[in-house]
mmCIF file of C-alpha atoms and ligand atoms in Angstrom:
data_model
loop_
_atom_site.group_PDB
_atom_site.id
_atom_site.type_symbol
_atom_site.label_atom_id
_atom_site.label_comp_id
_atom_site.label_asym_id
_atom_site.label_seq_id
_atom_site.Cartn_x
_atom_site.Cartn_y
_atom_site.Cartn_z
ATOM 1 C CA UNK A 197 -14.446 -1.824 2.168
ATOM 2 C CA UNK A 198 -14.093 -4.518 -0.037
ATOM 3 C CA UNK A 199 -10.460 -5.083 -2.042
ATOM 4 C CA UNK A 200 -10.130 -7.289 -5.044
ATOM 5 C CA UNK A 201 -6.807 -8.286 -5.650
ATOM 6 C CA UNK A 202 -5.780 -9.587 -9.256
ATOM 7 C CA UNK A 203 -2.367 -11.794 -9.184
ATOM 8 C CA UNK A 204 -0.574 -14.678 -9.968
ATOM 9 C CA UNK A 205 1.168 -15.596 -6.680
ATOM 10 C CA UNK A 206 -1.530 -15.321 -4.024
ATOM 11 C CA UNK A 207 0.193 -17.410 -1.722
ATOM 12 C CA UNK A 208 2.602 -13.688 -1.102
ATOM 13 C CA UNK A 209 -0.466 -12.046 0.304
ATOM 14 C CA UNK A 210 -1.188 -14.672 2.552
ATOM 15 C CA UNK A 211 0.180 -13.630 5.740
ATOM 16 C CA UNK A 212 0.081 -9.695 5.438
ATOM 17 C CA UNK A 213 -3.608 -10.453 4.935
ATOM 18 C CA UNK A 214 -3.894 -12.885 8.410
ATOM 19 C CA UNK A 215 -1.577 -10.582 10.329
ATOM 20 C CA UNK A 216 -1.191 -7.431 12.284
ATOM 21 C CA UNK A 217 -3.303 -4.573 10.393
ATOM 22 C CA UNK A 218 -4.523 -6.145 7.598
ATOM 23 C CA UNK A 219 -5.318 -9.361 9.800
ATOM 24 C CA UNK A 220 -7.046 -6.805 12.429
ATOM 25 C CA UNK A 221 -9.301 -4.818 9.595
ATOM 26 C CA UNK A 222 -10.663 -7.958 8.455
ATOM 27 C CA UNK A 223 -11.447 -9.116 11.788
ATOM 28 C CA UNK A 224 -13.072 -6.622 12.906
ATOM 29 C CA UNK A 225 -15.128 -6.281 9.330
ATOM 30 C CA UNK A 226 -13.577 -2.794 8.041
ATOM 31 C CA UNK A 227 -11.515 -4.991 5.302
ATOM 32 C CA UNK A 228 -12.753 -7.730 3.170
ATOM 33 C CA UNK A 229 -10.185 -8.894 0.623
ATOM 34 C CA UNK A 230 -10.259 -11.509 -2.438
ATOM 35 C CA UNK A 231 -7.512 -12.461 -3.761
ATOM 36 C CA UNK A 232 -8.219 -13.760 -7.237
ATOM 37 C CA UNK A 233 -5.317 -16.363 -8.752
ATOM 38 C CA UNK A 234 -4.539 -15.495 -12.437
ATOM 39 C CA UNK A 235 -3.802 -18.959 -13.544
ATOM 40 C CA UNK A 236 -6.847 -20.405 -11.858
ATOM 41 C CA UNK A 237 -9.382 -17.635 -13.612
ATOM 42 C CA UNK A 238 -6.974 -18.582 -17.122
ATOM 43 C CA UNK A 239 -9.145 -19.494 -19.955
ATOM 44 C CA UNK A 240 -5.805 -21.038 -21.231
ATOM 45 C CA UNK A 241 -6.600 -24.435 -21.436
ATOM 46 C CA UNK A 242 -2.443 -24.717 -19.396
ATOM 47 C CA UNK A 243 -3.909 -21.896 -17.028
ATOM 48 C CA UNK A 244 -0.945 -19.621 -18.380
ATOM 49 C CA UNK A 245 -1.399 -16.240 -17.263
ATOM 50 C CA UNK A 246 1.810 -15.038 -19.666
ATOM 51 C CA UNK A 247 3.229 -15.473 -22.979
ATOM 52 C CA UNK A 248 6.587 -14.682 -24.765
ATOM 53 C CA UNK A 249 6.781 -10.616 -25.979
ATOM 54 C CA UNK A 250 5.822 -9.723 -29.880
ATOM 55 C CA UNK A 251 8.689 -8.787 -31.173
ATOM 56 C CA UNK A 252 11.243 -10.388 -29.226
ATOM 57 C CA UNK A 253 13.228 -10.105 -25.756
ATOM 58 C CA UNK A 254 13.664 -11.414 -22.867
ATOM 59 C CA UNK A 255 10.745 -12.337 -20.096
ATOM 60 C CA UNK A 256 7.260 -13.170 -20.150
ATOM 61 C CA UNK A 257 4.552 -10.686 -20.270
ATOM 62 C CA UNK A 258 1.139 -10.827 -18.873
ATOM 63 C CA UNK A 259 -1.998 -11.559 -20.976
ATOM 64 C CA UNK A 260 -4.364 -8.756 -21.152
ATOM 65 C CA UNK A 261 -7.053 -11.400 -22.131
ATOM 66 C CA UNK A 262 -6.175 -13.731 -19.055
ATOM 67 C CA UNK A 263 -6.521 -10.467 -16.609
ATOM 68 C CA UNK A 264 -10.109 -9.336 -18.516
ATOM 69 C CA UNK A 265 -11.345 -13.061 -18.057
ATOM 70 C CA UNK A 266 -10.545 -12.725 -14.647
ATOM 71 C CA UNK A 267 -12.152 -9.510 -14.127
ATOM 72 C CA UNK A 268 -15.399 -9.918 -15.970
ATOM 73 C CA UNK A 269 -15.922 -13.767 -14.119
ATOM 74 C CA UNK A 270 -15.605 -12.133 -11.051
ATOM 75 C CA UNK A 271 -17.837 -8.492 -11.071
ATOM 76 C CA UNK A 272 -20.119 -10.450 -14.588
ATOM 77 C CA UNK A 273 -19.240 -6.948 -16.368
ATOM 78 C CA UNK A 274 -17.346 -5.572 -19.324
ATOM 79 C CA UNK A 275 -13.842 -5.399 -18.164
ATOM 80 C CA UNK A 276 -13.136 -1.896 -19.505
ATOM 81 C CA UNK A 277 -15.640 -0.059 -17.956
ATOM 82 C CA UNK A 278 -14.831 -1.497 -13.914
ATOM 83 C CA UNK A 279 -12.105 1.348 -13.958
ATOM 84 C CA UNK A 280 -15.265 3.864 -13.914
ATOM 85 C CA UNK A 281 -17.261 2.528 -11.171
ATOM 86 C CA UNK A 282 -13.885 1.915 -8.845
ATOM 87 C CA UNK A 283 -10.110 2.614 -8.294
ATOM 88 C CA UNK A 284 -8.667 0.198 -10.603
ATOM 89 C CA UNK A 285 -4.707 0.114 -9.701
ATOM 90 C CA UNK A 286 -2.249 -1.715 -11.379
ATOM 91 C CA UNK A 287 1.479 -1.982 -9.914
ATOM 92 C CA UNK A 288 3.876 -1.169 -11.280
ATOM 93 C CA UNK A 289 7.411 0.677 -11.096
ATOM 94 C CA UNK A 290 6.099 2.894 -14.163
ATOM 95 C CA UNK A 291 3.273 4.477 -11.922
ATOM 96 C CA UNK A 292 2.536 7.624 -9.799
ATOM 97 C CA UNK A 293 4.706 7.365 -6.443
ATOM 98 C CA UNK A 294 2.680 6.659 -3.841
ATOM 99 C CA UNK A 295 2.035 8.541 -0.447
ATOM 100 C CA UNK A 296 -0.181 9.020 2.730
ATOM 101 C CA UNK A 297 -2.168 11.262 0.554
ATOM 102 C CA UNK A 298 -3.373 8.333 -2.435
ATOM 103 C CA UNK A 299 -3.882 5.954 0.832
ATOM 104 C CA UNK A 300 -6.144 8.459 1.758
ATOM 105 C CA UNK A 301 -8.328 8.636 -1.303
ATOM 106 C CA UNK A 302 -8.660 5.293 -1.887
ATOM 107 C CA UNK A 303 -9.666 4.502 1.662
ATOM 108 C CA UNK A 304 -13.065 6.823 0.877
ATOM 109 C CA UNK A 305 -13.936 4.454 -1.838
ATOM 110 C CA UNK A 306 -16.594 0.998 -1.235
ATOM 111 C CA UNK A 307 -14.728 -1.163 -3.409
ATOM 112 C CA UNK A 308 -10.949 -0.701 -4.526
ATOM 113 C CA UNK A 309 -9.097 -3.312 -7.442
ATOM 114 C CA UNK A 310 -5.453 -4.170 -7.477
ATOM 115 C CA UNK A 311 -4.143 -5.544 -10.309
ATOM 116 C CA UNK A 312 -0.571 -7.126 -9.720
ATOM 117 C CA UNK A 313 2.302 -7.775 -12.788
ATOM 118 C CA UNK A 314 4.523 -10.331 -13.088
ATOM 119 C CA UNK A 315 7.734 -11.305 -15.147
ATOM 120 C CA UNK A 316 9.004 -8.678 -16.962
ATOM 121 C CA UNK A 317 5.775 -6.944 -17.374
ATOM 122 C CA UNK A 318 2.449 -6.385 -18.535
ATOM 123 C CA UNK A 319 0.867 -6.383 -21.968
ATOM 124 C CA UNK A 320 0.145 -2.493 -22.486
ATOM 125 C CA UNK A 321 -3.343 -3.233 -23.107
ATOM 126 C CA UNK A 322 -3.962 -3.467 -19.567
ATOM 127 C CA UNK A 323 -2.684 0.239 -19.367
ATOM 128 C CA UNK A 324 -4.849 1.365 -21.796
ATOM 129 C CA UNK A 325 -8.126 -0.231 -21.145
ATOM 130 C CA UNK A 326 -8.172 -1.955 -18.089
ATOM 131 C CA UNK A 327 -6.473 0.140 -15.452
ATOM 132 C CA UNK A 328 -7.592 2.991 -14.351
ATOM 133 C CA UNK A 329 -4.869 4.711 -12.641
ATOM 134 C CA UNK A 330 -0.965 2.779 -12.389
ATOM 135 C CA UNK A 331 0.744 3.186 -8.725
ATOM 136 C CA UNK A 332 4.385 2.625 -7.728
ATOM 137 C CA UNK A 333 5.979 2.089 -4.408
ATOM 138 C CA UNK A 334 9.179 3.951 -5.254
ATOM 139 C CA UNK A 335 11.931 4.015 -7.550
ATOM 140 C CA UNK A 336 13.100 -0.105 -7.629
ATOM 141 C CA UNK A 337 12.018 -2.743 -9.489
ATOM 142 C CA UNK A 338 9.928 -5.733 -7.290
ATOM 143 C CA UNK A 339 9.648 -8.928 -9.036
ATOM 144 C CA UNK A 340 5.818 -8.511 -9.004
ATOM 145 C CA UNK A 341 2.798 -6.559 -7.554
ATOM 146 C CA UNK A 342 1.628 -8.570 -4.586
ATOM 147 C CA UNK A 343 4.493 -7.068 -2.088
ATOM 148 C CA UNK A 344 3.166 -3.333 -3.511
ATOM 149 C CA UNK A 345 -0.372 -4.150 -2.944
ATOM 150 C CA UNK A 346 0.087 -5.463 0.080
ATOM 151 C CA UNK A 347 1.709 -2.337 1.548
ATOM 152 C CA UNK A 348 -0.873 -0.203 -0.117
ATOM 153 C CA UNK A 349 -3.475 -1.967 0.704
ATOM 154 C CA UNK A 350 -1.780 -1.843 4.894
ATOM 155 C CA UNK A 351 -1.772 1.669 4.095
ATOM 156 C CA UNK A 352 -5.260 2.109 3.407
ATOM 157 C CA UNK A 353 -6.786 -0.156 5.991
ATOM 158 C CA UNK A 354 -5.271 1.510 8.851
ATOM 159 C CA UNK A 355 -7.302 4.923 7.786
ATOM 160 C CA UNK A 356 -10.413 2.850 7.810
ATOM 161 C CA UNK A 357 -12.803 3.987 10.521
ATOM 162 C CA UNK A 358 -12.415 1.144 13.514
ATOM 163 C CA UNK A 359 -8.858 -0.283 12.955
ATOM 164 C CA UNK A 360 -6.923 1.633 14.757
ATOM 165 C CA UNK A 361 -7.332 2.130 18.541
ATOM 166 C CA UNK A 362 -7.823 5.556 20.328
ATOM 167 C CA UNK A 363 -4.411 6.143 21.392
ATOM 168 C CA UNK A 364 -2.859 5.519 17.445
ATOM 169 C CA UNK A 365 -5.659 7.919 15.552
ATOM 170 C CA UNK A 366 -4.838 10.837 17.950
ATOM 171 C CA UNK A 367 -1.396 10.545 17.172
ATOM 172 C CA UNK A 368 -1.886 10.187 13.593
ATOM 173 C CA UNK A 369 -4.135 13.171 13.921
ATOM 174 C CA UNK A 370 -2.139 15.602 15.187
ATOM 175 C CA UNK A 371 1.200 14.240 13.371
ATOM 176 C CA UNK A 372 0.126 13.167 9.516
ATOM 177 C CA UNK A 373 0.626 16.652 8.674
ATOM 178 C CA UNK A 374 3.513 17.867 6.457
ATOM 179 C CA UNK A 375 5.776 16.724 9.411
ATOM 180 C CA UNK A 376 8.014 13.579 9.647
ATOM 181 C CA UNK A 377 7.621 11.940 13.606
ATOM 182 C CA UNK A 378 9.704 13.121 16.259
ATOM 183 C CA UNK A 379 11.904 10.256 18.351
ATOM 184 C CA UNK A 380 10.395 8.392 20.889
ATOM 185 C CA UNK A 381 12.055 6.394 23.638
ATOM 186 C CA UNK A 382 10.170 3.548 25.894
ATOM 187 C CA UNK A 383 12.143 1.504 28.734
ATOM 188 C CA UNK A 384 14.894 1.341 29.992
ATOM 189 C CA UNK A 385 15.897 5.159 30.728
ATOM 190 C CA UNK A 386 19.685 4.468 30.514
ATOM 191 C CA UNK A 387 20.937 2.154 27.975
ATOM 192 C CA UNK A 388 24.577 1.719 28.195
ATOM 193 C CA UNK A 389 24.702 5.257 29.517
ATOM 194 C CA UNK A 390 22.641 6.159 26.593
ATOM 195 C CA UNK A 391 19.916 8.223 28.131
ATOM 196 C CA UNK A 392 16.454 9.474 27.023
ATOM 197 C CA UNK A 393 16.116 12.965 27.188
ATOM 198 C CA UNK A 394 15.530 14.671 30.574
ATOM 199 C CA UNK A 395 12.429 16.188 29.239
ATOM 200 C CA UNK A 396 10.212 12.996 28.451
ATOM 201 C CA UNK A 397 10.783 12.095 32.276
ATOM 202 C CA UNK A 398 10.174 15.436 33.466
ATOM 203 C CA UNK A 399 6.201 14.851 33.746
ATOM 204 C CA UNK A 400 5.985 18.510 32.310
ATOM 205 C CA UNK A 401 3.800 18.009 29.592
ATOM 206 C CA UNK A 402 3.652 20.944 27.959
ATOM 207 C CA UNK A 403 7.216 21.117 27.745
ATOM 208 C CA UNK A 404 7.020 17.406 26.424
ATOM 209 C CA UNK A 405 4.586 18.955 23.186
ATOM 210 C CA UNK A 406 6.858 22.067 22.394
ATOM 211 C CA UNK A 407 10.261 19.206 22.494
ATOM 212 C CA UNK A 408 8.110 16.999 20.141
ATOM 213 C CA UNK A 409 7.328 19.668 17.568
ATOM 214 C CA UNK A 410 10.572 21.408 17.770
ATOM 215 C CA UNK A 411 12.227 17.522 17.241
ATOM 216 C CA UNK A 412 9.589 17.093 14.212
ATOM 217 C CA UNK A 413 10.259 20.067 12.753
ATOM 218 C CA UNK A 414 13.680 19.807 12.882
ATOM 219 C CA UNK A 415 14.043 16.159 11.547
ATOM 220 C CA UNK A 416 11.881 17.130 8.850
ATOM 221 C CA UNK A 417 14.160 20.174 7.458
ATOM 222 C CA UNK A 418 17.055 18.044 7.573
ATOM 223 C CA UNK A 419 15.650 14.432 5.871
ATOM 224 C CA UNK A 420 13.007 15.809 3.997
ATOM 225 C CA UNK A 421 13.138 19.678 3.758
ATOM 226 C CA UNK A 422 10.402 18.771 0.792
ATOM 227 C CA UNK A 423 7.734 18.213 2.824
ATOM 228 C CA UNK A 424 7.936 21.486 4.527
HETATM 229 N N1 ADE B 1657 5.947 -3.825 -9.312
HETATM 230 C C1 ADE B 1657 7.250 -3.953 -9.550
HETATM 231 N N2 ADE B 1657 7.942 -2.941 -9.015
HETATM 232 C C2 ADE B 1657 7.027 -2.128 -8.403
HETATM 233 C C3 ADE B 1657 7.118 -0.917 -7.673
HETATM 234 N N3 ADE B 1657 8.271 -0.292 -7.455
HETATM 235 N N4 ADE B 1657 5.973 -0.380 -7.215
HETATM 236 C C4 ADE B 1657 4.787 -0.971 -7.454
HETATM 237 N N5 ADE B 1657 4.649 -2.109 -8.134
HETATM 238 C C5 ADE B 1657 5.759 -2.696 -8.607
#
């Protein structure tokens, strides 16, 4: 999969990109991703990727021209039609909350866009003709896109076929159902008296399973009876 990323602070996706999953998918050649700077792909002669809101108000808002530029130098194609050959996403607090389900969608696609706002926001033009859907982390404002990329773009890559090992896509197999995880415990058995349960040290493990799903299930009608 190749990701284009579409931003003004690049140097924020530096080290997501170089480490742990991201780092790993690109490695191993699952992930490629280009992160494109905004003021360098400016055809502002100042390389401004913003400008002061018609009307009046407070912020800076991000050019739809600057963003097209970018676009069309990099794929050499009309800028409004990209959104129908590949997932176009822009950022932003005013999109569709995002979950495992999305991650999985776009990880079935070749070639996936991100475009990332900025300041207090982006001209609506880019709404209208140059995004093709609009995705949001969650209910809170970021100052920008690249943080939200980031994690969706972590999100994706770890459904891509040869990122995870064994071990992780069996788990995530069997558990990215409707449930939420159940606890899990490592070393040392008795913290401060705090002990695991007796029935992950019991070796029995089909008693281990029915604890785990019974723990899942549970968890999830308390935090999140939604998902069931
Ligand atoms: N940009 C600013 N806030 C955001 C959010 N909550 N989700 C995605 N992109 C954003």
């Amino acid at each position: 999969m190749k990701a284009h990323v579409f931003c003004t602070l690049p140097d924020i996706l530096a080290s997501p990109l170089r480490c742990g999953t991201l780092g790993r998918a690109m490695d191993a050649g699952a992930l490629e991703v280009l992160v494109h700077d905004l003021h360098e792909l400016s055809p502002d002669p100042h390389h401004k990727a913003d400008d002061t809101p018609y009307g009046g108000g407070p912020g800076m808002v991000l050019r739809v021209d600057v963003l097209a530029h970018a676009m069309e130098s990099v794929f050499d194609a009309d800028a409004t039609v990209l959104k129908e050959r590949f997932p176009v996403v822009l950022l932003t607090p005013q999109g569709k909350r995002f979950d495992q389900s999305q991650a999985r969608e776009l990880a079935s696609h070749e070639t996936l866009v991100f475009l990332c706002g900025r300041y207090e926001g982006v001209d609506e033009r880019v709404r209208e003709h140059l995004a093709g859907r609009e995705v949001s982390l969650g209910d809170f404002v970021l100052a920008g896109g690249e943080i939200a990329a980031a994690a969706v773009l972590e999100a994706v890559a770890r459904l891509l076929p040869g990122v995870l090992g064994n071990d992780e896509s069996l788990l995530r197999e069997s558990f990215s159902g409707p449930m939420l995880e159940y606890p899990q415990y490592t070393r040392p058995a008795d913290w401060r008296g705090r002990r695991v349960p007796d029935v992950l040290v019991s070796g029995d493990h089909g008693r281990i399973r029915a604890w785990r799903e019974e723990q899942a299930r549970q968890r999830t009608l308390h935090r999140r009876p939604d998902l069931l």
